[in-house]
Coordinates of C-alpha atoms and ligand atoms in Angstrom, one line a residue:
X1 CA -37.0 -15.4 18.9
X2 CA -35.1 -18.4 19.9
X3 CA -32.3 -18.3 21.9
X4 CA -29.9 -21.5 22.4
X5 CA -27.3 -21.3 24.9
X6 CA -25.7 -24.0 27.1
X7 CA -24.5 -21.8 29.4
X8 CA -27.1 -21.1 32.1
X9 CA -25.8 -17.7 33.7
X10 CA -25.8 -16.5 30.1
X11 CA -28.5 -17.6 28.9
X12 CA -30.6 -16.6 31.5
X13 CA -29.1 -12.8 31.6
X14 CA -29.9 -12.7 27.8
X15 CA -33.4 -14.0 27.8
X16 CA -34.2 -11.4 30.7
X17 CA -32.4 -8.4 28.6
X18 CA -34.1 -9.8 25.6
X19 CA -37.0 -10.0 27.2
X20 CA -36.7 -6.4 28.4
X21 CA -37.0 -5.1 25.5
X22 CA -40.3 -6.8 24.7
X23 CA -39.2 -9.7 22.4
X24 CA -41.2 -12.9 23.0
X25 CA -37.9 -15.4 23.7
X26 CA -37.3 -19.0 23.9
X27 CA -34.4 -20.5 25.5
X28 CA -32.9 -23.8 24.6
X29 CA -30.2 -25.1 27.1
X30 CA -29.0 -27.5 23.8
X31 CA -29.4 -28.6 20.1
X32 CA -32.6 -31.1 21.0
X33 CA -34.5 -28.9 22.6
X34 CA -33.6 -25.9 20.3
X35 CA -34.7 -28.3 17.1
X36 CA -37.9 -29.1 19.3
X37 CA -38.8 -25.6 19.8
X38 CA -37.9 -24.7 16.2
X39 CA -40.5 -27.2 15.0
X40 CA -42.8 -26.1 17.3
X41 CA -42.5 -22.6 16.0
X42 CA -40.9 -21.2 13.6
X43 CA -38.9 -17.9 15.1
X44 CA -37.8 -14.4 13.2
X45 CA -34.5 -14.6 14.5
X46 CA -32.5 -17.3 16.3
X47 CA -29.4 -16.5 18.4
X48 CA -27.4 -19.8 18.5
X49 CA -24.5 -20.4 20.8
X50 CA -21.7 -22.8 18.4
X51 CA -20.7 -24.5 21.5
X52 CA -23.3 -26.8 22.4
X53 CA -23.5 -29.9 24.4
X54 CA -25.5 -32.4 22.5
X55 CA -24.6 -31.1 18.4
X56 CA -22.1 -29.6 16.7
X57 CA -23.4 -25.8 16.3
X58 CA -22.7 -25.3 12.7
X59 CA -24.6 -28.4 11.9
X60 CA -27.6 -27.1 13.5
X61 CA -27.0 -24.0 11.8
X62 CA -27.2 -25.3 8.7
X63 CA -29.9 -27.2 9.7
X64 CA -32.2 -24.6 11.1
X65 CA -31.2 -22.8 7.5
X66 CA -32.1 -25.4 5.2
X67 CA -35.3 -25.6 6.9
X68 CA -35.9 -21.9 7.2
X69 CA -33.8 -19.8 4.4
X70 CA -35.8 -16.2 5.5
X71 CA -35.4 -16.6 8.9
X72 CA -32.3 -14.6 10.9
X73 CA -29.3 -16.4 12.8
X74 CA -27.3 -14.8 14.9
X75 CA -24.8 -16.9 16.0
X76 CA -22.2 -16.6 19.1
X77 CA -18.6 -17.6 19.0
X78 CA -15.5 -17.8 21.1
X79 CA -13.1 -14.9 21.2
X80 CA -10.8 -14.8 18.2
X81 CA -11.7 -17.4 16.1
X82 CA -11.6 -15.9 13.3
X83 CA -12.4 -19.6 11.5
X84 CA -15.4 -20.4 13.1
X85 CA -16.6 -16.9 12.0
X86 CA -16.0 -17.7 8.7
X87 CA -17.3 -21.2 8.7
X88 CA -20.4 -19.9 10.7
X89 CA -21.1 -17.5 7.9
X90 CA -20.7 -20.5 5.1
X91 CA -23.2 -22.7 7.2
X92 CA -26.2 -19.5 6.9
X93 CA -25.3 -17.3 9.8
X94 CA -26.2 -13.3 8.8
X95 CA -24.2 -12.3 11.7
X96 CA -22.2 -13.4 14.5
X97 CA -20.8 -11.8 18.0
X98 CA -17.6 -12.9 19.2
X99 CA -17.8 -14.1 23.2
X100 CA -17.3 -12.6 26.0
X101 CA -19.9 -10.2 23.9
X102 CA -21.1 -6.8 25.7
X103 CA -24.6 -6.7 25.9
X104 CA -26.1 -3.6 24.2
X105 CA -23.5 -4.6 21.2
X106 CA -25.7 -7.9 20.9
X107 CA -28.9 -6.4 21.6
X108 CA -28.4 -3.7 19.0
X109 CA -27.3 -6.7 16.3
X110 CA -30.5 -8.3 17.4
X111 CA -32.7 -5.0 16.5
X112 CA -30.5 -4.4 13.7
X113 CA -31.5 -8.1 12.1
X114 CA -35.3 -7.7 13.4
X115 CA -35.8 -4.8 11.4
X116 CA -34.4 -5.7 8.4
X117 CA -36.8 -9.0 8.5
X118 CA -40.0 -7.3 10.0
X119 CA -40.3 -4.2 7.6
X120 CA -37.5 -4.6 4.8
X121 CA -36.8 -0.6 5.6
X122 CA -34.6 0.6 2.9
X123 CA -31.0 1.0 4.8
X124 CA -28.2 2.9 3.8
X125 CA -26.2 1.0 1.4
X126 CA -22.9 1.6 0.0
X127 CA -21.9 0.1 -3.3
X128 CA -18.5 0.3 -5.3
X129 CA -18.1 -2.3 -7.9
X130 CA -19.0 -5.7 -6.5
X131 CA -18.6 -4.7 -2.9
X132 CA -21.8 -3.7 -1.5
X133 CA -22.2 -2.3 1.9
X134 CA -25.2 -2.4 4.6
X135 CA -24.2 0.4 6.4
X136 CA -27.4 0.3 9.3
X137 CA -27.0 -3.3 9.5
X138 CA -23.6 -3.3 9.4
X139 CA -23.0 -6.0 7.2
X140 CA -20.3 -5.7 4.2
X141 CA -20.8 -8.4 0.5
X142 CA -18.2 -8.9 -1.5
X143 CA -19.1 -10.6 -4.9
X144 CA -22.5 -11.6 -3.3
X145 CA -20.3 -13.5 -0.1
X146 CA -20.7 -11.6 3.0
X147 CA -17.0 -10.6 4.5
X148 CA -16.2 -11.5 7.8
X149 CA -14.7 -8.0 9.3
X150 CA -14.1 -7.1 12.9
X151 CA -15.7 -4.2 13.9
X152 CA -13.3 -1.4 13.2
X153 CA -12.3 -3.3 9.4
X154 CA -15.8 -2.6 8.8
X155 CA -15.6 1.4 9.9
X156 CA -12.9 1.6 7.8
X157 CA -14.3 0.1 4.7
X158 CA -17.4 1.9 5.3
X159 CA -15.9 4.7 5.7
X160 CA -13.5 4.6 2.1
X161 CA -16.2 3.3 0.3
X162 CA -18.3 6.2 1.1
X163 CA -15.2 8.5 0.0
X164 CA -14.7 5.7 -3.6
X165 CA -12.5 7.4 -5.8
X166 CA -10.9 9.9 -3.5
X167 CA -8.2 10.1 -0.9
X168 CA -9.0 9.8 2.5
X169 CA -6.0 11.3 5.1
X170 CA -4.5 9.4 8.4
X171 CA -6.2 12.0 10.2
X172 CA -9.9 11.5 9.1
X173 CA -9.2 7.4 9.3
X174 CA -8.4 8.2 13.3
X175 CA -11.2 10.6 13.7
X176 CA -13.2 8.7 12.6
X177 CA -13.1 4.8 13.5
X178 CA -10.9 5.4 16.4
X179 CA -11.4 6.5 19.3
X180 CA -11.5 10.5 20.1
X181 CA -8.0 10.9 21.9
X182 CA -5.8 8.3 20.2
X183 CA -2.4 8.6 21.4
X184 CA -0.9 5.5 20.0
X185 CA 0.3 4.9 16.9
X186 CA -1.1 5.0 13.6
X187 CA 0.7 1.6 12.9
X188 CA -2.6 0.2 13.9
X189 CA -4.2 1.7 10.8
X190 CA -1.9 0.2 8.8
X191 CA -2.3 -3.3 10.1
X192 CA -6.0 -3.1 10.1
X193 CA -6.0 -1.8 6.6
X194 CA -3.8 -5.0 5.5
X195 CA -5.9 -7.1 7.0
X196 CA -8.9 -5.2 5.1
X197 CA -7.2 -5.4 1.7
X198 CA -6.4 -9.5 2.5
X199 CA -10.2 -9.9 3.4
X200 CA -11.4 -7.9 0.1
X201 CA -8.9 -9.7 -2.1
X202 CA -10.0 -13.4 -1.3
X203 CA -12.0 -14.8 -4.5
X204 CA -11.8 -11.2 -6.3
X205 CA -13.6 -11.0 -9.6
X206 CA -12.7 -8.1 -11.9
X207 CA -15.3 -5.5 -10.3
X208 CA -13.7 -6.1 -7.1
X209 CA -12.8 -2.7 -5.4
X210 CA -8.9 -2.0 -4.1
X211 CA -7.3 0.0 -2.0
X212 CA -4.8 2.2 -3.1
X213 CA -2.1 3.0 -0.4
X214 CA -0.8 7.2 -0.8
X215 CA 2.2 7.2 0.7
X216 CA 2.0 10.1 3.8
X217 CA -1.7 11.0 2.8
X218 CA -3.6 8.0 3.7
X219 CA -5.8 5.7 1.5
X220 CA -8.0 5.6 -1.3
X221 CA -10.9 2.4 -2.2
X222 CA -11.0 2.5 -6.4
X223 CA -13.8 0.7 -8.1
X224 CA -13.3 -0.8 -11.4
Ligands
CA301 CA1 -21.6 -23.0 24.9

């Protein structure tokens, strides 16, 4: 695989942990060498770092796309922006990690995208109208457009789309996608699910899935 990352320290770490786990790695401290060892050979996956010295990352994401349309990218962003999630996604990424990143959450996103290019192993899929859900690989389609969704969005949909049709409670929501001993409150849930319903709504067709809000019960995700 080819990793490209400016930042030495991390850079280094990841190509050792990479490494460690028995992947053949390249590391490209910028966009020039990254394009250089991309010629040279072509790699399964690449885990591109957006900030870069030399090009802009999305560029060379695109590039490296164009070029490559079966190949994996993985790309890194900085905390919070939610934008350049979105834009990375439009410019080819399959998948991104938002920095500071903790390892064995990247190194199980790296496995996750090696499998599904090495073997094509069937993985659990959800589907409810045109929402279609990649439950090992943790990857969530709306209307063919992959959704960007932090982490716990994605538990949640996951988790009402597996449940389509009937009414989840509170209670299983916090069980489930939240932590064991949640003390705070549920107004969380409720933010998370707005968000949710925001994210699904954008460029809805008519086989879109909702989700239905039951007042004191919890929710429900209807497919057309
Ligand atoms: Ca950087």
């Amino acid at each position: 695989m080819l990793l490209v990352e400016d930042d030495a320290t991390i850079g280094r770490s990841l190509e050792q942990a990479l490494r460690a786990e028995g992947y053949q790695v390249t590391l490209a401290a910028d966009g020039t060498s990254a394009r250089r060892a991309f010629e040279h050979s072509v790699p399964d996956l690449v885990v591109l770092d957006l900030g870069l010295p030399d090009v802009d990352g999305l560029d060379l994401c695109r590039e490296l796309r164009a070029s490559a349309p079966a190949i994996s990218i993985l790309v890194l962003t900085a905390r919070q922006e939610e934008v350049d999630v979105v834009v990375g996604l439009d410019a080819g990424a399959n998948d991104y990690v938002t920095k500071p990143f903790r390892l064995a959450e990247l190194l199980a996103r790296v496995r996750a995208h090696l499998r599904r290019s090495d073997v094509h192993a069937p993985s659990h899929c959800l589907v409810a109208g045109d929402l279609e859900i990649d439950v090992d690989a943790r990857r969530a389609f709306a209307g063919g457009r992959e959704l960007a969704l932090r982490p716990r969005e994605f538990d949640l949909l996951a988790l009402l789309a597996s449940e389509a049709g009937r009414a989840v409670t509170r209670e299983r929501i916090m069980d489930e996608c939240w932590d064991e001993h949640w003390y705070g409150s549920t107004k969380t849930l409720d933010v998370h699910i707005s968000q949710l319903r925001a994210k699904l709504a954008n460029g809805a067709g008519p086989e879109r899935p909702t989700i239905s809000v039951l007042r004191r019960v919890g929710y429900r995700l209807d497919a057309p």
